PDB file of C-alpha atoms in Angstrom:
ATOM      1  CA  CYS A   1      -0.303  -0.013  -0.021  1.00 44.00           C
ATOM      2  CA  PRO A   2       1.551   3.128  -0.640  1.00 47.00           C
ATOM      3  CA  ARG A   3       0.093   5.409   1.858  1.00 47.00           C
ATOM      4  CA  PRO A   4       2.085   4.446   4.402  1.00 54.00           C
ATOM      5  CA  VAL A   5       5.343   5.235   2.725  1.00 50.00           C
ATOM      6  CA  THR A   6       3.596   8.592   1.318  1.00 73.00           C
ATOM      7  CA  ALA A   7       3.458   9.290   4.957  1.00 63.00           C
ATOM      8  CA  ALA A   8       7.026   7.976   5.620  1.00 56.00           C
ATOM      9  CA  ALA A   9       8.436   9.816   3.254  1.00 56.00           C
ATOM     10  CA  LEU A  10       6.825  13.501   4.414  1.00 56.00           C
ATOM     11  CA  SER A  11       8.246  12.791   7.922  1.00 60.00           C
ATOM     12  CA  CYS A  12      11.538  12.254   6.610  1.00 58.00           C
ATOM     13  CA  ARG A  13      11.470  15.465   4.614  1.00 44.00           C
ATOM     14  CA  LYS A  14       9.797  17.052   7.395  1.00 56.00           C
ATOM     15  CA  TYR A  15      13.099  15.816   9.737  1.00 53.00           C
ATOM     16  CA  VAL A  16      15.348  16.481   6.932  1.00 60.00           C
ATOM     17  CA  ALA A  17      14.234  20.238   6.642  1.00 63.00           C
ATOM     18  CA  GLY A  18      15.043  21.101   9.700  1.00 72.00           C
ATOM     19  CA  GLY A  19      13.901  24.043  11.849  1.00 81.00           C
ATOM     20  CA  GLN A  20      12.316  27.126  10.729  1.00 92.00           C
ATOM     21  CA  CYS A  21      12.765  30.870  11.060  1.00 94.00           C
ATOM     22  CA  LYS A  22       9.007  32.053  12.158  1.00 95.00           C
ATOM     23  CA  SER A  23      10.087  35.462  12.949  1.00 97.00           C
ATOM     24  CA  THR A  24       7.945  37.941  11.228  1.00 96.00           C
ATOM     25  CA  ALA A  25      10.385  40.950  12.069  1.00 96.00           C
ATOM     26  CA  LYS A  26      10.188  43.480   9.638  1.00 95.00           C
ATOM     27  CA  LEU A  27      13.834  45.731   8.844  1.00 96.00           C
ATOM     28  CA  GLU A  28      11.854  48.882   7.389  1.00 95.00           C
ATOM     29  CA  GLY A  29      14.650  51.628   7.212  1.00 95.00           C
ATOM     30  CA  LYS A  30      17.564  48.896   7.907  1.00 97.00           C
ATOM     31  CA  VAL A  31      20.467  47.595   5.862  1.00 98.00           C
ATOM     32  CA  ALA A  32      22.063  44.506   5.076  1.00 98.00           C
ATOM     33  CA  ILE A  33      24.842  42.888   3.496  1.00 98.00           C
ATOM     34  CA  ILE A  34      24.746  38.936   2.414  1.00 98.00           C
ATOM     35  CA  THR A  35      27.851  37.773   1.095  1.00 98.00           C
ATOM     36  CA  GLY A  36      27.793  35.194  -1.563  1.00 96.00           C
ATOM     37  CA  ALA A  37      24.419  36.108  -1.991  1.00 95.00           C
ATOM     38  CA  ASN A  38      24.232  34.931  -6.084  1.00 94.00           C
ATOM     39  CA  THR A  39      23.370  31.572  -5.170  1.00 92.00           C
ATOM     40  CA  GLY A  40      22.582  28.713  -2.504  1.00 92.00           C
ATOM     41  CA  ILE A  41      21.726  29.643   0.667  1.00 94.00           C
ATOM     42  CA  GLY A  42      22.736  33.567   0.115  1.00 95.00           C
ATOM     43  CA  LYS A  43      20.573  33.448  -2.501  1.00 96.00           C
ATOM     44  CA  GLU A  44      17.455  32.605   0.012  1.00 96.00           C
ATOM     45  CA  THR A  45      18.569  34.489   2.911  1.00 97.00           C
ATOM     46  CA  ALA A  46      18.749  37.467   0.793  1.00 98.00           C
ATOM     47  CA  ARG A  47      15.166  36.269  -0.890  1.00 98.00           C
ATOM     48  CA  ASP A  48      13.842  36.245   2.657  1.00 98.00           C
ATOM     49  CA  LEU A  49      15.121  39.623   3.982  1.00 98.00           C
ATOM     50  CA  ALA A  50      14.234  41.361   0.983  1.00 98.00           C
ATOM     51  CA  ARG A  51      10.705  40.748   1.950  1.00 98.00           C
ATOM     52  CA  ARG A  52      11.837  42.723   5.233  1.00 98.00           C
ATOM     53  CA  GLY A  53      14.310  45.675   4.020  1.00 97.00           C
ATOM     54  CA  LYS A  54      16.989  46.791   2.025  1.00 98.00           C
ATOM     55  CA  VAL A  55      19.941  44.263   0.935  1.00 98.00           C
ATOM     56  CA  ILE A  56      22.968  44.409  -0.189  1.00 98.00           C
ATOM     57  CA  VAL A  57      24.382  41.395  -2.664  1.00 98.00           C
ATOM     58  CA  ALA A  58      28.084  41.212  -2.293  1.00 98.00           C
ATOM     59  CA  CYS A  59      29.311  38.822  -5.173  1.00 97.00           C
ATOM     60  CA  ARG A  60      32.195  38.000  -6.525  1.00 96.00           C
ATOM     61  CA  ASP A  61      30.153  37.378  -9.953  1.00 96.00           C
ATOM     62  CA  ILE A  62      28.409  40.458 -10.843  1.00 97.00           C
ATOM     63  CA  VAL A  63      26.667  38.763 -13.627  1.00 97.00           C
ATOM     64  CA  LYS A  64      24.946  36.041 -11.852  1.00 96.00           C
ATOM     65  CA  ALA A  65      24.414  38.628  -8.570  1.00 97.00           C
ATOM     66  CA  GLU A  66      22.194  40.841 -11.148  1.00 97.00           C
ATOM     67  CA  ALA A  67      20.546  37.555 -12.326  1.00 97.00           C
ATOM     68  CA  ALA A  68      19.872  36.933  -8.509  1.00 97.00           C
ATOM     69  CA  ALA A  69      18.876  40.526  -7.872  1.00 98.00           C
ATOM     70  CA  SER A  70      16.262  40.945 -10.592  1.00 98.00           C
ATOM     71  CA  GLU A  71      14.653  37.786  -9.776  1.00 98.00           C
ATOM     72  CA  ILE A  72      14.645  38.910  -5.894  1.00 98.00           C
ATOM     73  CA  ARG A  73      13.429  42.120  -7.195  1.00 98.00           C
ATOM     74  CA  ALA A  74      10.596  41.031  -9.537  1.00 98.00           C
ATOM     75  CA  GLU A  75       8.942  38.483  -6.895  1.00 97.00           C
ATOM     76  CA  THR A  76       9.165  40.625  -3.441  1.00 97.00           C
ATOM     77  CA  GLY A  77       8.681  43.815  -5.309  1.00 97.00           C
ATOM     78  CA  ASN A  78      11.988  45.328  -3.339  1.00 98.00           C
ATOM     79  CA  GLN A  79      13.764  47.683  -5.703  1.00 97.00           C
ATOM     80  CA  GLN A  80      16.261  47.973  -3.112  1.00 98.00           C
ATOM     81  CA  VAL A  81      18.323  44.979  -3.488  1.00 98.00           C
ATOM     82  CA  ILE A  82      21.326  45.769  -4.468  1.00 98.00           C
ATOM     83  CA  VAL A  83      24.215  44.324  -6.068  1.00 98.00           C
ATOM     84  CA  LYS A  84      27.873  45.144  -5.236  1.00 98.00           C
ATOM     85  CA  LYS A  85      31.438  43.280  -6.293  1.00 98.00           C
ATOM     86  CA  LEU A  86      32.773  41.927  -3.455  1.00 98.00           C
ATOM     87  CA  ASP A  87      36.000  39.210  -4.301  1.00 98.00           C
ATOM     88  CA  LEU A  88      36.792  37.546  -0.637  1.00 98.00           C
ATOM     89  CA  ALA A  89      39.921  35.622  -2.267  1.00 98.00           C
ATOM     90  CA  ASP A  90      41.295  39.656  -2.752  1.00 98.00           C
ATOM     91  CA  THR A  91      42.223  41.904   0.054  1.00 98.00           C
ATOM     92  CA  LYS A  92      41.936  44.657  -2.222  1.00 98.00           C
ATOM     93  CA  SER A  93      38.758  43.741  -3.542  1.00 98.00           C
ATOM     94  CA  ILE A  94      37.292  43.666   0.231  1.00 98.00           C
ATOM     95  CA  ARG A  95      38.859  47.061   0.817  1.00 98.00           C
ATOM     96  CA  GLU A  96      37.351  48.784  -2.500  1.00 98.00           C
ATOM     97  CA  PHE A  97      33.813  47.516  -1.303  1.00 98.00           C
ATOM     98  CA  ALA A  98      34.464  47.823   2.349  1.00 98.00           C
ATOM     99  CA  GLU A  99      34.965  52.185   0.551  1.00 98.00           C
ATOM    100  CA  LYS A 100      32.502  52.082  -1.732  1.00 98.00           C
ATOM    101  CA  PHE A 101      29.526  50.654   0.893  1.00 98.00           C
ATOM    102  CA  LEU A 102      30.786  53.596   3.285  1.00 98.00           C
ATOM    103  CA  ALA A 103      30.725  56.086   0.823  1.00 98.00           C
ATOM    104  CA  GLU A 104      27.233  55.294  -0.287  1.00 97.00           C
ATOM    105  CA  GLU A 105      25.467  54.089   3.183  1.00 96.00           C
ATOM    106  CA  LYS A 106      25.140  55.834   6.407  1.00 93.00           C
ATOM    107  CA  GLU A 107      24.240  52.664   8.483  1.00 97.00           C
ATOM    108  CA  LEU A 108      24.678  48.740   8.294  1.00 98.00           C
ATOM    109  CA  HIS A 109      22.524  46.662  10.634  1.00 98.00           C
ATOM    110  CA  ILE A 110      23.226  43.374   9.664  1.00 98.00           C
ATOM    111  CA  LEU A 111      26.570  41.459   8.019  1.00 98.00           C
ATOM    112  CA  ILE A 112      25.786  37.841   6.946  1.00 98.00           C
ATOM    113  CA  ASN A 113      29.345  36.455   6.193  1.00 98.00           C
ATOM    114  CA  ASN A 114      27.755  33.606   4.069  1.00 96.00           C
ATOM    115  CA  ALA A 115      30.507  33.303   0.989  1.00 95.00           C
ATOM    116  CA  GLY A 116      32.702  30.227   1.026  1.00 94.00           C
ATOM    117  CA  VAL A 117      34.965  27.973  -1.093  1.00 94.00           C
ATOM    118  CA  MET A 118      34.478  24.035  -0.502  1.00 90.00           C
ATOM    119  CA  LEU A 119      36.693  21.084  -1.367  1.00 88.00           C
ATOM    120  CA  CYS A 120      38.998  23.087  -3.570  1.00 91.00           C
ATOM    121  CA  PRO A 121      42.223  21.445  -4.924  1.00 93.00           C
ATOM    122  CA  TYR A 122      45.310  23.343  -3.479  1.00 97.00           C
ATOM    123  CA  SER A 123      45.701  27.279  -4.707  1.00 96.00           C
ATOM    124  CA  LYS A 124      46.008  30.396  -3.001  1.00 98.00           C
ATOM    125  CA  THR A 125      44.559  33.700  -3.180  1.00 98.00           C
ATOM    126  CA  ALA A 126      45.679  37.155  -4.518  1.00 98.00           C
ATOM    127  CA  ASP A 127      47.242  37.716  -0.893  1.00 98.00           C
ATOM    128  CA  GLY A 128      49.160  34.369  -0.912  1.00 98.00           C
ATOM    129  CA  PHE A 129      46.627  32.618   1.313  1.00 98.00           C
ATOM    130  CA  GLU A 130      45.118  28.959   1.374  1.00 98.00           C
ATOM    131  CA  MET A 131      42.397  29.395  -0.402  1.00 97.00           C
ATOM    132  CA  HIS A 132      39.816  27.897   2.133  1.00 97.00           C
ATOM    133  CA  LEU A 133      40.990  29.654   4.986  1.00 98.00           C
ATOM    134  CA  GLY A 134      41.657  33.119   2.879  1.00 98.00           C
ATOM    135  CA  VAL A 135      38.114  33.271   1.929  1.00 98.00           C
ATOM    136  CA  ASN A 136      35.943  31.387   4.436  1.00 97.00           C
ATOM    137  CA  HIS A 137      37.761  33.164   7.340  1.00 98.00           C
ATOM    138  CA  LEU A 138      40.078  35.755   6.516  1.00 98.00           C
ATOM    139  CA  GLY A 139      37.800  37.704   4.241  1.00 98.00           C
ATOM    140  CA  HIS A 140      35.406  37.657   6.102  1.00 98.00           C
ATOM    141  CA  PHE A 141      37.704  38.747   9.458  1.00 98.00           C
ATOM    142  CA  LEU A 142      39.145  41.877   7.283  1.00 98.00           C
ATOM    143  CA  LEU A 143      35.587  42.701   5.953  1.00 98.00           C
ATOM    144  CA  THR A 144      34.021  42.678   9.314  1.00 98.00           C
ATOM    145  CA  PHE A 145      36.646  45.008  10.548  1.00 98.00           C
ATOM    146  CA  LEU A 146      36.380  47.691   8.077  1.00 98.00           C
ATOM    147  CA  LEU A 147      32.546  47.426   8.791  1.00 98.00           C
ATOM    148  CA  LEU A 148      32.968  47.466  12.324  1.00 97.00           C
ATOM    149  CA  GLU A 149      32.641  50.944  13.517  1.00 96.00           C
ATOM    150  CA  CYS A 150      29.584  51.434  11.227  1.00 97.00           C
ATOM    151  CA  LEU A 151      27.846  48.198  12.483  1.00 96.00           C
ATOM    152  CA  LYS A 152      28.777  49.891  16.049  1.00 94.00           C
ATOM    153  CA  GLN A 153      26.848  53.575  15.091  1.00 94.00           C
ATOM    154  CA  SER A 154      23.863  51.740  13.390  1.00 96.00           C
ATOM    155  CA  ALA A 155      23.405  49.271  16.490  1.00 94.00           C
ATOM    156  CA  PRO A 156      21.494  47.547  17.188  1.00 94.00           C
ATOM    157  CA  ALA A 157      23.378  45.295  14.882  1.00 97.00           C
ATOM    158  CA  ARG A 158      24.290  41.700  14.282  1.00 98.00           C
ATOM    159  CA  ILE A 159      26.847  39.626  12.698  1.00 98.00           C
ATOM    160  CA  VAL A 160      26.177  36.242  11.467  1.00 98.00           C
ATOM    161  CA  ASN A 161      28.743  33.583  10.796  1.00 98.00           C
ATOM    162  CA  VAL A 162      27.609  30.869   8.490  1.00 97.00           C
ATOM    163  CA  SER A 163      30.168  28.321   9.604  1.00 97.00           C
ATOM    164  CA  SER A 164      29.390  24.427   9.423  1.00 95.00           C
ATOM    165  CA  LEU A 165      29.209  21.898  11.557  1.00 93.00           C
ATOM    166  CA  ALA A 166      32.682  20.410   9.587  1.00 94.00           C
ATOM    167  CA  HIS A 167      33.808  22.421  12.284  1.00 97.00           C
ATOM    168  CA  HIS A 168      34.176  19.440  14.362  1.00 97.00           C
ATOM    169  CA  GLY A 169      37.054  18.127  12.139  1.00 97.00           C
ATOM    170  CA  GLY A 170      39.362  21.382  12.564  1.00 97.00           C
ATOM    171  CA  ARG A 171      41.941  22.098  14.006  1.00 98.00           C
ATOM    172  CA  ILE A 172      43.584  25.550  13.972  1.00 98.00           C
ATOM    173  CA  ARG A 173      47.680  24.207  13.043  1.00 97.00           C
ATOM    174  CA  PHE A 174      49.503  27.462  13.078  1.00 98.00           C
ATOM    175  CA  HIS A 175      52.634  25.866  11.996  1.00 97.00           C
ATOM    176  CA  ASP A 176      50.981  25.081   8.748  1.00 97.00           C
ATOM    177  CA  LEU A 177      48.021  27.720   8.262  1.00 97.00           C
ATOM    178  CA  HIS A 178      48.394  27.804   4.415  1.00 97.00           C
ATOM    179  CA  GLY A 179      49.003  24.069   4.122  1.00 96.00           C
ATOM    180  CA  GLU A 180      52.091  24.260   2.142  1.00 97.00           C
ATOM    181  CA  LYS A 181      53.606  21.262   4.615  1.00 97.00           C
ATOM    182  CA  SER A 182      50.526  18.922   4.073  1.00 96.00           C
ATOM    183  CA  TYR A 183      47.268  19.636   2.519  1.00 97.00           C
ATOM    184  CA  ASN A 184      43.528  17.703   2.420  1.00 96.00           C
ATOM    185  CA  ARG A 185      41.009  19.778   0.882  1.00 93.00           C
ATOM    186  CA  GLY A 186      38.678  18.281   2.853  1.00 92.00           C
ATOM    187  CA  LEU A 187      40.155  18.955   6.402  1.00 96.00           C
ATOM    188  CA  ALA A 188      41.024  22.456   5.044  1.00 96.00           C
ATOM    189  CA  TYR A 189      37.677  22.999   4.361  1.00 95.00           C
ATOM    190  CA  CYS A 190      37.283  21.859   8.317  1.00 96.00           C
ATOM    191  CA  HIS A 191      39.579  24.197   9.470  1.00 98.00           C
ATOM    192  CA  SER A 192      38.557  27.178   7.632  1.00 97.00           C
ATOM    193  CA  LYS A 193      34.983  26.571   9.658  1.00 97.00           C
ATOM    194  CA  LEU A 194      36.584  25.973  13.212  1.00 98.00           C
ATOM    195  CA  ALA A 195      38.167  29.227  12.245  1.00 98.00           C
ATOM    196  CA  ASN A 196      34.940  30.681  11.756  1.00 98.00           C
ATOM    197  CA  VAL A 197      33.366  29.662  15.213  1.00 98.00           C
ATOM    198  CA  LEU A 198      36.382  30.866  17.120  1.00 98.00           C
ATOM    199  CA  PHE A 199      36.657  34.133  15.490  1.00 98.00           C
ATOM    200  CA  THR A 200      33.022  34.973  16.626  1.00 98.00           C
ATOM    201  CA  ARG A 201      33.663  33.485  19.986  1.00 98.00           C
ATOM    202  CA  GLU A 202      36.639  35.963  20.338  1.00 98.00           C
ATOM    203  CA  LEU A 203      34.543  38.954  18.752  1.00 97.00           C
ATOM    204  CA  ALA A 204      31.646  38.790  21.046  1.00 96.00           C
ATOM    205  CA  ARG A 205      34.115  38.333  23.940  1.00 95.00           C
ATOM    206  CA  ARG A 206      35.883  41.641  22.684  1.00 92.00           C
ATOM    207  CA  LEU A 207      32.620  43.686  22.540  1.00 87.00           C
ATOM    208  CA  GLN A 208      31.254  42.821  26.051  1.00 79.00           C
ATOM    209  CA  GLY A 209      33.425  45.293  27.418  1.00 57.00           C
ATOM    210  CA  LYS A 210      32.079  47.994  24.790  1.00 54.00           C
ATOM    211  CA  SER A 211      29.105  47.440  24.356  1.00 48.00           C
ATOM    212  CA  GLN A 212      28.073  44.287  26.066  1.00 42.00           C
ATOM    213  CA  ARG A 213      27.183  43.712  29.994  1.00 39.00           C
ATOM    214  CA  ARG A 214      29.769  40.551  31.248  1.00 37.00           C
ATOM    215  CA  VAL A 215      28.703  37.752  32.104  1.00 35.00           C
ATOM    216  CA  GLU A 216      30.014  34.525  33.549  1.00 36.00           C
ATOM    217  CA  CYS A 217      30.062  32.508  30.759  1.00 39.00           C
ATOM    218  CA  PHE A 218      28.463  32.279  26.887  1.00 39.00           C
ATOM    219  CA  PRO A 219      25.356  33.194  26.431  1.00 44.00           C
ATOM    220  CA  ILE A 220      26.489  36.656  26.339  1.00 40.00           C
ATOM    221  CA  ILE A 221      24.158  39.688  27.131  1.00 40.00           C
ATOM    222  CA  SER A 222      23.995  42.542  24.884  1.00 42.00           C
ATOM    223  CA  GLY A 223      20.884  44.946  23.829  1.00 47.00           C
ATOM    224  CA  HIS A 224      23.484  46.706  21.003  1.00 78.00           C
ATOM    225  CA  PHE A 225      25.915  44.675  19.225  1.00 89.00           C
ATOM    226  CA  THR A 226      25.881  40.494  18.640  1.00 96.00           C
ATOM    227  CA  ALA A 227      27.598  38.069  16.543  1.00 97.00           C
ATOM    228  CA  ASN A 228      26.713  34.609  16.225  1.00 98.00           C
ATOM    229  CA  ALA A 229      27.624  31.802  14.412  1.00 98.00           C
ATOM    230  CA  LEU A 230      25.908  28.917  12.612  1.00 97.00           C
ATOM    231  CA  HIS A 231      25.660  25.676  10.652  1.00 94.00           C
ATOM    232  CA  PRO A 232      22.863  25.718   7.862  1.00 92.00           C
ATOM    233  CA  GLY A 233      22.494  21.608   7.557  1.00 76.00           C
ATOM    234  CA  SER A 234      23.723  19.861   4.416  1.00 64.00           C
ATOM    235  CA  VAL A 235      22.310  21.358   1.751  1.00 61.00           C
ATOM    236  CA  HIS A 236      21.634  20.764  -1.742  1.00 50.00           C
ATOM    237  CA  SER A 237      24.143  23.204  -3.476  1.00 51.00           C
ATOM    238  CA  GLU A 238      26.979  24.519  -5.764  1.00 56.00           C
ATOM    239  CA  LEU A 239      29.346  24.137  -2.720  1.00 54.00           C
ATOM    240  CA  VAL A 240      30.486  20.646  -3.886  1.00 47.00           C
ATOM    241  CA  ARG A 241      31.307  21.776  -7.379  1.00 57.00           C
ATOM    242  CA  HIS A 242      35.145  21.285  -6.812  1.00 53.00           C
ATOM    243  CA  SER A 243      34.386  17.513  -5.872  1.00 50.00           C
ATOM    244  CA  LEU A 244      32.785  15.473  -8.793  1.00 57.00           C
ATOM    245  CA  VAL A 245      32.236  12.626  -6.196  1.00 59.00           C
ATOM    246  CA  MET A 246      30.305  14.950  -3.486  1.00 50.00           C
ATOM    247  CA  THR A 247      28.390  16.328  -6.479  1.00 56.00           C
ATOM    248  CA  TRP A 248      27.811  12.903  -7.649  1.00 46.00           C
ATOM    249  CA  LEU A 249      26.592  11.996  -4.023  1.00 50.00           C
ATOM    250  CA  TRP A 250      24.921  15.343  -3.527  1.00 46.00           C
ATOM    251  CA  LYS A 251      22.220  14.207  -6.450  1.00 55.00           C
ATOM    252  CA  ILE A 252      21.575  10.359  -5.744  1.00 49.00           C
ATOM    253  CA  PHE A 253      21.150  11.331  -2.276  1.00 45.00           C
ATOM    254  CA  SER A 254      19.010  14.913  -2.788  1.00 52.00           C
ATOM    255  CA  PHE A 255      16.420  13.953  -0.879  1.00 44.00           C
ATOM    256  CA  PHE A 256      18.459  13.468   2.444  1.00 47.00           C
ATOM    257  CA  LEU A 257      19.529  17.311   1.735  1.00 72.00           C
ATOM    258  CA  LYS A 258      18.263  20.551   2.639  1.00 75.00           C
ATOM    259  CA  THR A 259      17.210  22.926   0.324  1.00 86.00           C
ATOM    260  CA  PRO A 260      19.117  26.178  -0.223  1.00 87.00           C
ATOM    261  CA  GLN A 261      15.643  27.306   1.296  1.00 91.00           C
ATOM    262  CA  GLU A 262      15.524  25.267   4.573  1.00 92.00           C
ATOM    263  CA  GLY A 263      19.031  25.228   4.649  1.00 92.00           C
ATOM    264  CA  ALA A 264      19.133  29.452   4.706  1.00 94.00           C
ATOM    265  CA  GLN A 265      16.636  29.190   7.764  1.00 96.00           C
ATOM    266  CA  THR A 266      18.850  29.260  10.733  1.00 97.00           C
ATOM    267  CA  SER A 267      20.837  33.011   8.828  1.00 97.00           C
ATOM    268  CA  VAL A 268      17.613  34.304   8.624  1.00 98.00           C
ATOM    269  CA  TYR A 269      16.890  33.530  12.541  1.00 98.00           C
ATOM    270  CA  CYS A 270      20.134  34.934  13.345  1.00 98.00           C
ATOM    271  CA  ALA A 271      19.763  38.067  11.645  1.00 98.00           C
ATOM    272  CA  VAL A 272      16.300  38.639  12.343  1.00 98.00           C
ATOM    273  CA  ALA A 273      14.986  36.746  15.340  1.00 97.00           C
ATOM    274  CA  GLU A 274      13.306  38.947  18.257  1.00 96.00           C
ATOM    275  CA  GLU A 275      14.303  36.219  20.583  1.00 96.00           C
ATOM    276  CA  LEU A 276      18.489  36.948  19.955  1.00 96.00           C
ATOM    277  CA  ASP A 277      18.565  40.649  20.286  1.00 93.00           C
ATOM    278  CA  SER A 278      20.526  39.729  23.548  1.00 89.00           C
ATOM    279  CA  VAL A 279      22.451  37.002  23.045  1.00 95.00           C
ATOM    280  CA  THR A 280      25.732  36.603  21.339  1.00 96.00           C
ATOM    281  CA  GLY A 281      29.050  34.166  21.563  1.00 97.00           C
ATOM    282  CA  GLN A 282      26.558  31.652  20.387  1.00 97.00           C
ATOM    283  CA  TYR A 283      26.582  28.823  17.514  1.00 98.00           C
ATOM    284  CA  PHE A 284      23.086  27.475  15.975  1.00 98.00           C
ATOM    285  CA  SER A 285      21.566  24.974  14.036  1.00 96.00           C
ATOM    286  CA  ASP A 286      17.934  24.465  13.172  1.00 95.00           C
ATOM    287  CA  CYS A 287      17.174  27.932  14.631  1.00 96.00           C
ATOM    288  CA  GLN A 288      18.463  26.930  17.786  1.00 96.00           C
ATOM    289  CA  PRO A 289      21.781  26.505  20.194  1.00 97.00           C
ATOM    290  CA  ALA A 290      23.962  23.660  19.471  1.00 97.00           C
ATOM    291  CA  TYR A 291      26.580  21.815  20.598  1.00 97.00           C
ATOM    292  CA  VAL A 292      30.509  23.579  19.660  1.00 98.00           C
ATOM    293  CA  SER A 293      33.423  20.931  19.693  1.00 98.00           C
ATOM    294  CA  PRO A 294      36.089  21.640  22.512  1.00 98.00           C
ATOM    295  CA  ARG A 295      38.456  22.780  20.152  1.00 98.00           C
ATOM    296  CA  GLY A 296      35.608  25.633  19.173  1.00 98.00           C
ATOM    297  CA  ARG A 297      35.233  26.683  22.963  1.00 98.00           C
ATOM    298  CA  ASP A 298      39.358  27.265  23.235  1.00 98.00           C
ATOM    299  CA  ASP A 299      39.640  30.690  24.228  1.00 97.00           C
ATOM    300  CA  GLU A 300      43.524  30.651  24.003  1.00 98.00           C
ATOM    301  CA  THR A 301      43.265  29.340  20.125  1.00 98.00           C
ATOM    302  CA  ALA A 302      40.702  32.035  19.839  1.00 98.00           C
ATOM    303  CA  LYS A 303      42.988  34.552  20.644  1.00 98.00           C
ATOM    304  CA  LYS A 304      45.732  33.706  18.933  1.00 98.00           C
ATOM    305  CA  LEU A 305      44.214  33.247  15.972  1.00 98.00           C
ATOM    306  CA  TRP A 306      42.732  36.707  15.984  1.00 98.00           C
ATOM    307  CA  SER A 307      46.428  38.207  16.668  1.00 98.00           C
ATOM    308  CA  VAL A 308      47.748  35.401  13.409  1.00 98.00           C
ATOM    309  CA  SER A 309      44.928  36.544  11.411  1.00 98.00           C
ATOM    310  CA  CYS A 310      45.498  40.332  11.985  1.00 98.00           C
ATOM    311  CA  GLU A 311      49.169  39.922  11.221  1.00 98.00           C
ATOM    312  CA  LEU A 312      48.295  38.613   7.940  1.00 98.00           C
ATOM    313  CA  LEU A 313      45.893  41.284   7.134  1.00 98.00           C
ATOM    314  CA  GLY A 314      48.275  43.965   8.450  1.00 98.00           C
ATOM    315  CA  ILE A 315      45.742  45.405  10.167  1.00 98.00           C
ATOM    316  CA  GLN A 316      45.142  46.300  14.155  1.00 97.00           C
ATOM    317  CA  TRP A 317      42.305  45.296  15.771  1.00 97.00           C
ATOM    318  CA  ASP A 318      42.375  45.706  19.742  1.00 86.00           C
TER     319      ASP A 318
END
């Protein structure tokens, strides 16, 4: 009888889909930046936020970004979906993006560091950083640094860092950050996602003395400025394009993967949910707090990574 099978399939899909952001919060008069918003969960995040307020689509591929933005404008009726050039593999591009944004916009309320690369063959960014570390961590680290004062002045404001469950398999290999001694592209991705978690934790810690009330443990309580990380889930997207095997497996098991729209839910939740107004330094999955690996809770490693990141980027961020 096909009926029980259908019911089981629907139940399975509901489980795979995971949590949903139920917030109806509007963002009138507010500005959000989403990196890598021309495809996948970034595009779906932009689609959702465009129903609420102004969205800056920050992407390397302008043609794809314009196509995505045009589609979102037509669907939402919001003409304030704006495309800006941003290549996270080039610090010059990051600085140019920030300079132009700050010259054109007075405020920034939400920064979603979403863009990323996965399973890349060994390669380096324009500045000589290993590609996963350079794009997934250092690029967003610099972008956040350059936009931080604008975010502070626009408070309440939120920073949302898209990490991954893969951070559990990561280590910060300070002796070989750029994989020149040994390289495994799967582990390189894991290392960069761990860096996202540690960056979020250290950023939240450093901000507590400036705009937050100090507490004994995470989450930190804040009424002004929050920074949180998240795992979007296993999503059927273009992120695995560098691996033919993973692309093949993703197609075969697509029923058991989240759609990009489902994968975007936790990003949207961290960006708009009212109950997170005073929560920072947390890690979420399926729109609820999730377990962080012991390495992701190592404050000494987080501090050292912060210092090394500043050194690599040639910035002072105290």
